[in-house]
Amino acid sequence: MLFSKLLIPTLKDAPQEAEVISHKLMLRAGMIRKVASGIYTWLPLGLKVLKKIENIVREEMDASGAQEVFMPMVQPKELWDETKRWEKMGPELLRIQDRHERDFCLGPTHEEVITDIIRDNVKSYKELPLNIYQIQTKFRDEVRPRYGIMRGREFLMKDSYSFNIDEESLQETYLLMRDTYKKVLERIGLEYKISAADSGAIGGDSSEEFHVLAENGEDTIAVSDSSEFAINTELLLKEGEDINSLEGKPSPDGNGTIQIKKGIEVGHIFKLGKLYAESMKANVLNAEGKASTLHMGCYGIGVSRLVAAAIEQNFDEKGIIWPHSIAPFDINIIAIGFDKDKDIASASIKLHEELTDMGYDVLLDNRKDGYGAKMKDSELIGIPLNIIIGKSYLENQEVELKGRNGQSSSNPISDIKTILDFFKDKK
RNA sequence: CGGGGUAUAGCGCAGUCUGGUAGCGCACUCGCUUUGGGAGCGAGUGGUCGUAAGUUCGAAUCUUACUACCCCGACCA
């Protein structure tokens, strides 16, 4: 794609509204713009990243055997009355009325809708287990939205709901989802911890949170310095105890000592048990021909929050350093003098074509600016590999390869294989 | 909802204390020269100074009310 044709409004200075790194960089890189507090428009560059994460999540969910659906954002009060959540939930549930003055809410989650579908359409244990998911915009009227996309009111979430005949089956699905989430985060390339969590307002039997480790994380978790163990500090603190007092104590799992880390909660998996199925009378017939209440699980990943979390974990003073898996573009061809020199123009267009044909997502910076301005933008938006076509191309057909990680080398432009090898190392 | 802060051009800011009819940098437009680390010169475009009311001959500036946004807290799949 041609840089000159894309809407990528980069900024030298971050707007004063932004405080945390990911928010500043997303604004500066031209990924998002605010529409109202906690509500954002995703511009082309931001949307590309969002879609890449969404696709990784979708692929892993599909691979796990889950099935994708798409539920409505607007939901009728009657369903929420069944679980008593219409009254239980506070103002974070945004309520609206239609022209007939019927009550609706903007969906902050979809247990009611999906349970309604399943109870009407699934009648036998033979059809179970089922794991249904969607990737959809959620709305929660947060008391205080903050940090840009990280804690917005409107956000993109993958939420799935499993329906199992018994606890044993639920446990299997739960572990499958736990494994799937690990695959998602590993594929994206983020450092994370899984911690036991308070199951909170959602209720249910047990839950675990997936935290991406980052300085600006909103959550504080206690991790063992010598095992996989991690736990939300809320569950570890006794009345009146200070978080810092935990540091250095023996880890509850018996391995090593506790370290306090900051994390961004990007995933949460729950075993709900019969909680919602009971209140909504979701039953199937079991092998004995008797009505049996469904066991449910629900599993969420904050897709839009992952964009911010990835930045919080990967940036430097120049800008974003995308993990290759979710970079908006794999390669940026920086053509110096594109508009003046026909050789530069034709060589960069040809290279763009070849690399695109090979399946890479390629940006061609054909703008009128000089080397410095183009590199600054490329570094800001975090593209993993730059290929610079300029003087040395005209002199001896060489291009410079410059990684976002600082690595660089000069190669003949014909040596595409080496270019790709350079890239492969980092992929 | 409690505490703190901000609001002047797309972004960053000055001007407000001490009222006199709006300015700087970047960006943007046109021309020429530039092009390997945010180019130079020249000429331009763009703002009812968050909103409303008040004081005054005169308000970005003083007064009052309101709104939006940000930060800390409470809250939080």
Coordinates of N, CA, C and O in Angstrom, one line a residue, chain A residues 73-191:
Chain A
M73 N -26.1 -6.4 19.9 CA -25.6 -5.5 20.9 C -26.7 -5.0 21.8 O -26.5 -4.8 23.0
V74 N -27.9 -4.8 21.2 CA -29.0 -4.3 22.0 C -29.8 -5.5 22.5 O -30.2 -6.4 21.7
Q75 N -30.1 -5.5 23.8 CA -30.8 -6.7 24.4 C -32.0 -6.3 25.2 O -31.9 -5.3 25.9
P76 N -33.0 -7.0 25.1 CA -34.3 -6.7 25.9 C -34.2 -6.9 27.4 O -33.6 -7.9 27.8
K77 N -34.8 -6.0 28.1 CA -34.8 -6.1 29.6 C -35.3 -7.5 30.1 O -34.8 -8.0 31.1
E78 N -36.3 -8.1 29.4 CA -36.9 -9.3 29.8 C -35.9 -10.4 30.1 O -36.0 -11.1 31.1
L79 N -34.9 -10.5 29.2 CA -33.9 -11.5 29.4 C -33.1 -11.3 30.7 O -32.7 -12.2 31.4
W80 N -32.8 -10.0 30.9 CA -32.0 -9.7 32.1 C -32.8 -9.8 33.3 O -32.2 -9.9 34.4
D81 N -34.1 -9.7 33.2 CA -34.9 -9.9 34.4 C -34.8 -11.4 34.9 O -34.8 -11.6 36.1
E82 N -34.7 -12.3 33.9 CA -34.6 -13.7 34.3 C -33.5 -14.0 35.2 O -33.6 -14.9 36.1
T83 N -32.3 -13.4 35.0 CA -31.2 -13.6 35.9 C -31.1 -12.6 37.0 O -30.1 -12.6 37.8
K84 N -32.1 -11.7 37.1 CA -32.1 -10.6 38.1 C -31.0 -9.6 37.9 O -30.8 -8.8 38.8
R85 N -30.3 -9.7 36.8 CA -29.2 -8.8 36.6 C -29.7 -7.4 36.2 O -28.9 -6.4 36.3
W86 N -30.9 -7.2 35.7 CA -31.4 -5.9 35.4 C -31.4 -5.0 36.6 O -31.0 -3.9 36.6
E87 N -31.8 -5.6 37.8 CA -31.7 -4.9 39.0 C -30.4 -4.9 39.7 O -30.0 -3.9 40.3
K88 N -29.7 -6.0 39.6 CA -28.4 -6.2 40.3 C -27.3 -5.2 39.7 O -26.5 -4.7 40.5
M89 N -27.3 -5.1 38.4 CA -26.3 -4.3 37.8 C -26.6 -2.8 38.0 O -27.7 -2.3 38.0
G90 N -25.5 -2.0 38.2 CA -25.6 -0.6 38.4 C -25.6 0.2 37.1 O -26.0 -0.4 36.1
P91 N -25.3 1.4 37.2 CA -25.3 2.3 36.0 C -24.3 1.9 34.9 O -24.4 2.5 33.8
E92 N -23.4 0.9 35.2 CA -22.5 0.5 34.1 C -23.3 -0.2 33.0 O -22.8 -0.3 31.9
L93 N -24.5 -0.7 33.4 CA -25.4 -1.2 32.3 C -26.1 -0.1 31.7 O -27.0 0.6 32.4
L94 N -25.8 0.2 30.5 CA -26.4 1.4 29.8 C -27.8 1.0 29.3 O -27.9 0.2 28.4
R95 N -28.8 1.6 29.9 CA -30.2 1.2 29.6 C -30.8 2.3 28.6 O -30.5 3.5 28.7
I96 N -31.5 1.8 27.6 CA -32.1 2.6 26.6 C -33.6 2.2 26.4 O -33.9 1.1 26.8
Q97 N -34.3 3.0 25.7 CA -35.7 2.7 25.4 C -35.9 2.8 23.9 O -35.3 3.7 23.3
D98 N -36.7 2.0 23.3 CA -37.0 2.2 21.9 C -38.2 3.1 21.8 O -38.8 3.6 22.8
R99 N -38.8 3.3 20.6 CA -39.8 4.2 20.4 C -41.1 3.8 21.0 O -42.0 4.6 21.2
H100 N -41.3 2.5 21.4 CA -42.4 2.1 22.1 C -42.2 2.1 23.6 O -43.0 1.5 24.3
E101 N -41.1 2.7 24.0 CA -40.8 2.8 25.4 C -40.5 1.4 26.1 O -40.8 1.2 27.3
R102 N -40.1 0.5 25.2 CA -39.7 -0.8 25.8 C -38.3 -0.7 26.2 O -37.4 0.0 25.6
D103 N -37.9 -1.4 27.3 CA -36.6 -1.2 27.9 C -35.6 -2.2 27.2 O -35.9 -3.4 27.0
F104 N -34.4 -1.7 26.9 CA -33.3 -2.4 26.4 C -32.0 -2.0 27.1 O -32.0 -1.0 27.8
C105 N -31.0 -2.8 26.9 CA -29.6 -2.3 27.3 C -28.6 -2.6 26.2 O -28.9 -3.4 25.3
L106 N -27.5 -1.9 26.3 CA -26.4 -2.2 25.4 C -25.6 -3.3 26.1 O -25.2 -3.1 27.3
G107 N -25.4 -4.4 25.4 CA -24.8 -5.5 26.0 C -23.4 -5.3 26.5 O -22.5 -5.1 25.8
P108 N -23.2 -5.5 27.8 CA -21.9 -5.5 28.4 C -21.3 -6.9 28.4 O -20.1 -7.1 28.6
T109 N -22.1 -7.9 28.1 CA -21.8 -9.3 28.1 C -23.0 -10.0 27.6 O -24.1 -9.4 27.4
H110 N -22.9 -11.4 27.3 CA -24.0 -12.0 26.6 C -24.5 -13.3 27.2 O -25.0 -14.2 26.4
E111 N -24.3 -13.5 28.5 CA -24.8 -14.8 29.0 C -26.3 -15.0 28.8 O -26.7 -16.1 28.4
E112 N -27.0 -14.0 29.0 CA -28.5 -14.1 28.8 C -28.9 -14.5 27.4 O -29.7 -15.4 27.2
V113 N -28.3 -13.8 26.5 CA -28.7 -14.0 25.1 C -28.3 -15.4 24.6 O -29.1 -16.1 24.0
I114 N -27.1 -15.8 24.9 CA -26.6 -17.1 24.4 C -27.4 -18.2 25.2 O -27.7 -19.3 24.6
T115 N -27.6 -18.1 26.5 CA -28.3 -19.1 27.2 C -29.7 -19.3 26.7 O -30.3 -20.4 26.6
D116 N -30.4 -18.2 26.3 CA -31.7 -18.2 25.7 C -31.7 -19.0 24.4 O -32.5 -19.9 24.2
I117 N -30.7 -18.8 23.6 CA -30.5 -19.5 22.3 C -30.4 -21.0 22.5 O -31.0 -21.8 21.9
I118 N -29.5 -21.3 23.5 CA -29.2 -22.7 23.7 C -30.3 -23.5 24.3 O -30.7 -24.6 23.9
R119 N -31.0 -22.9 25.3 CA -32.1 -23.6 25.9 C -33.3 -23.9 24.9 O -34.0 -24.8 25.0
D120 N -33.4 -23.0 23.9 CA -34.5 -23.2 22.9 C -34.1 -24.2 21.8 O -34.9 -24.7 21.1
N121 N -32.8 -24.3 21.6 CA -32.3 -25.0 20.4 C -31.5 -26.3 20.7 O -31.2 -27.0 19.7
V122 N -31.2 -26.5 21.9 CA -30.4 -27.7 22.2 C -31.2 -28.5 23.3 O -31.6 -28.0 24.3
K123 N -31.6 -29.8 22.9 CA -32.5 -30.5 23.8 C -31.8 -31.8 24.3 O -32.4 -32.4 25.2
S124 N -30.7 -32.2 23.8 CA -30.1 -33.5 24.2 C -28.7 -33.4 24.6 O -27.9 -32.6 24.0
Y125 N -28.3 -34.2 25.5 CA -26.9 -34.3 25.9 C -26.0 -34.7 24.8 O -24.8 -34.4 24.8
K126 N -26.6 -35.3 23.8 CA -25.8 -35.8 22.6 C -25.2 -34.6 21.8 O -24.3 -34.8 21.1
E127 N -25.9 -33.5 21.9 CA -25.4 -32.3 21.2 C -24.3 -31.5 21.9 O -23.7 -30.6 21.4
L128 N -24.0 -32.0 23.1 CA -23.0 -31.3 24.0 C -21.6 -32.1 23.9 O -21.6 -33.2 23.6
P129 N -20.6 -31.4 24.3 CA -20.5 -30.0 24.7 C -20.5 -29.1 23.5 O -20.1 -29.4 22.4
L130 N -20.9 -27.8 23.8 CA -20.9 -26.8 22.8 C -20.1 -25.6 23.4 O -20.2 -25.3 24.6
N131 N -19.3 -25.0 22.5 CA -18.6 -23.8 22.9 C -18.8 -22.8 21.8 O -18.4 -22.9 20.7
I132 N -19.6 -21.7 22.2 CA -20.0 -20.7 21.2 C -19.3 -19.4 21.5 O -19.3 -19.0 22.6
Y133 N -18.8 -18.8 20.4 CA -18.1 -17.5 20.7 C -18.5 -16.5 19.7 O -19.0 -16.8 18.6
Q134 N -18.2 -15.2 20.0 CA -18.3 -14.1 19.1 C -17.2 -13.1 19.4 O -16.6 -13.1 20.4
I135 N -17.0 -12.3 18.4 CA -16.0 -11.2 18.5 C -16.8 -10.0 18.2 O -17.3 -9.7 17.1
Q136 N -17.1 -9.2 19.3 CA -18.1 -8.1 19.2 C -17.8 -6.9 20.1 O -17.1 -7.1 21.1
T137 N -18.4 -5.8 19.7 CA -18.3 -4.6 20.5 C -19.2 -4.7 21.7 O -20.3 -5.1 21.7
K138 N -18.6 -4.4 22.9 CA -19.3 -4.4 24.1 C -19.4 -3.0 24.6 O -18.6 -2.2 24.3
F139 N -20.4 -2.8 25.4 CA -20.5 -1.4 26.0 C -20.7 -1.5 27.5 O -21.6 -2.2 28.0
R140 N -19.8 -0.9 28.3 CA -19.9 -0.9 29.7 C -19.7 0.6 30.1 O -18.6 1.1 29.8
D141 N -20.7 1.2 30.8 CA -20.6 2.6 31.1 C -19.7 2.7 32.4 O -20.2 3.0 33.5
E142 N -18.4 2.5 32.2 CA -17.5 2.5 33.3 C -17.6 3.8 34.1 O -17.8 4.9 33.6
V143 N -17.4 3.7 35.4 CA -17.4 4.9 36.3 C -16.3 5.9 35.8 O -16.6 7.1 35.6
R144 N -15.2 5.4 35.5 CA -14.1 6.2 35.0 C -13.3 5.6 33.9 O -12.4 4.8 34.2
P145 N -13.7 5.8 32.7 CA -12.9 5.3 31.6 C -11.5 5.9 31.6 O -11.4 7.1 32.1
R146 N -10.5 5.2 31.2 CA -9.2 5.9 31.3 C -8.1 5.1 30.4 O -8.4 4.0 29.9
Y147 N -7.0 5.8 30.3 CA -5.9 5.2 29.5 C -6.3 4.9 28.1 O -5.8 3.9 27.5
G148 N -7.1 5.7 27.5 CA -7.4 5.5 26.1 C -8.2 4.2 25.9 O -9.2 3.9 26.5
I149 N -7.7 3.4 24.9 CA -8.4 2.2 24.6 C -8.3 1.1 25.6 O -9.1 0.1 25.6
M150 N -7.4 1.3 26.6 CA -7.1 0.3 27.6 C -8.3 0.0 28.5 O -8.7 -1.1 28.8
R151 N -9.0 1.1 28.9 CA -10.2 0.9 29.7 C -11.3 1.8 29.1 O -11.6 2.8 29.7
G152 N -11.7 1.5 27.9 CA -12.7 2.3 27.3 C -14.1 1.8 27.7 O -14.2 0.8 28.5
R153 N -15.1 2.5 27.3 CA -16.5 2.1 27.6 C -17.0 1.2 26.5 O -17.7 0.2 26.8
E154 N -16.6 1.5 25.3 CA -16.9 0.7 24.2 C -15.6 -0.1 23.8 O -14.6 0.6 23.6
F155 N -15.7 -1.4 23.7 CA -14.4 -2.1 23.4 C -14.8 -3.4 22.6 O -15.9 -3.9 22.7
L156 N -13.7 -3.9 22.0 CA -13.9 -5.2 21.2 C -13.5 -6.4 22.1 O -12.4 -6.4 22.6
M157 N -14.4 -7.4 22.2 CA -14.1 -8.5 23.0 C -14.5 -9.8 22.3 O -15.4 -9.8 21.5
K158 N -13.7 -10.8 22.6 CA -14.1 -12.1 22.2 C -14.7 -12.8 23.4 O -14.0 -12.9 24.4
D159 N -15.9 -13.1 23.3 CA -16.5 -13.8 24.5 C -17.1 -15.1 24.0 O -17.7 -15.2 23.0
S160 N -16.8 -16.1 24.8 CA -17.4 -17.4 24.5 C -18.0 -18.1 25.7 O -17.7 -17.7 26.8
Y161 N -19.0 -19.0 25.4 CA -19.8 -19.6 26.4 C -19.8 -21.1 26.1 O -20.2 -21.5 25.0
S162 N -19.5 -21.8 27.1 CA -19.5 -23.3 26.9 C -20.7 -23.9 27.7 O -21.1 -23.4 28.7
F163 N -21.3 -24.9 27.1 CA -22.4 -25.6 27.6 C -22.1 -27.1 27.8 O -21.7 -27.7 26.8
N164 N -22.1 -27.6 29.0 CA -21.6 -28.9 29.2 C -22.6 -29.7 30.1 O -23.4 -29.1 30.8
I165 N -22.6 -31.0 29.9 CA -23.6 -31.8 30.6 C -23.3 -32.0 32.1 O -24.2 -32.1 32.9
D166 N -22.0 -32.0 32.4 CA -21.7 -32.1 33.8 C -20.4 -31.4 34.1 O -19.7 -30.8 33.3
E167 N -20.0 -31.4 35.4 CA -18.8 -30.7 35.8 C -17.5 -31.2 35.2 O -16.6 -30.4 34.9
E168 N -17.5 -32.5 35.0 CA -16.3 -33.1 34.4 C -16.1 -32.5 33.0 O -15.0 -32.2 32.6
S169 N -17.1 -32.5 32.2 CA -17.1 -32.0 30.9 C -16.7 -30.5 30.9 O -15.9 -30.0 30.1
L170 N -17.3 -29.8 31.8 CA -17.0 -28.3 32.0 C -15.5 -28.1 32.2 O -14.8 -27.3 31.6
Q171 N -15.0 -29.0 33.1 CA -13.6 -28.9 33.4 C -12.7 -29.1 32.2 O -11.7 -28.4 32.0
E172 N -13.1 -30.0 31.4 CA -12.3 -30.3 30.1 C -12.4 -29.1 29.2 O -11.3 -28.7 28.7
T173 N -13.5 -28.5 29.0 CA -13.6 -27.3 28.2 C -12.8 -26.1 28.8 O -12.1 -25.4 28.1
Y174 N -12.9 -26.0 30.1 CA -12.2 -24.9 30.8 C -10.7 -25.0 30.5 O -10.1 -24.0 30.2
L175 N -10.2 -26.2 30.7 CA -8.8 -26.4 30.4 C -8.4 -26.2 29.0 O -7.3 -25.7 28.7
L176 N -9.3 -26.6 28.1 CA -9.1 -26.4 26.7 C -9.0 -24.9 26.3 O -8.1 -24.4 25.6
M177 N -9.9 -24.1 27.0 CA -9.9 -22.7 26.8 C -8.6 -22.0 27.4 O -8.0 -21.1 26.8
R178 N -8.2 -22.6 28.5 CA -7.0 -22.1 29.2 C -5.8 -22.3 28.3 O -5.0 -21.4 28.1
D179 N -5.8 -23.4 27.6 CA -4.7 -23.8 26.7 C -4.8 -22.9 25.5 O -3.8 -22.4 24.9
T180 N -6.0 -22.7 25.0 CA -6.2 -21.8 23.8 C -5.7 -20.4 24.0 O -5.1 -19.8 23.2
Y181 N -6.0 -19.9 25.2 CA -5.6 -18.5 25.6 C -4.1 -18.4 25.6 O -3.5 -17.4 25.2
K182 N -3.5 -19.5 26.1 CA -2.0 -19.5 26.2 C -1.5 -19.4 24.7 O -0.5 -18.7 24.5
K183 N -2.1 -20.2 23.9 CA -1.6 -20.2 22.5 C -1.8 -18.8 21.8 O -0.9 -18.4 21.1
V184 N -2.9 -18.2 22.1 CA -3.1 -16.9 21.5 C -2.1 -15.9 22.0 O -1.5 -15.2 21.2
L185 N -1.8 -15.9 23.3 CA -0.8 -14.9 23.8 C 0.6 -15.2 23.3 O 1.4 -14.3 23.1
E186 N 0.9 -16.5 23.2 CA 2.2 -16.9 22.7 C 2.4 -16.6 21.3 O 3.4 -16.2 20.8
R187 N 1.3 -16.8 20.5 CA 1.4 -16.5 19.1 C 1.6 -15.0 18.9 O 2.3 -14.5 18.0
I188 N 0.9 -14.2 19.6 CA 1.0 -12.7 19.5 C 2.5 -12.4 20.0 O 3.1 -11.5 19.4
G189 N 3.0 -13.1 21.0 CA 4.3 -12.8 21.4 C 4.4 -11.9 22.6 O 5.3 -11.1 22.7
L190 N 3.5 -12.1 23.6 CA 3.5 -11.3 24.8 C 3.9 -12.1 26.0 O 3.6 -13.3 26.1
E191 N 4.5 -11.4 26.9 CA 4.9 -12.1 28.2 C 3.7 -11.9 29.1 O 3.1 -10.8 29.3

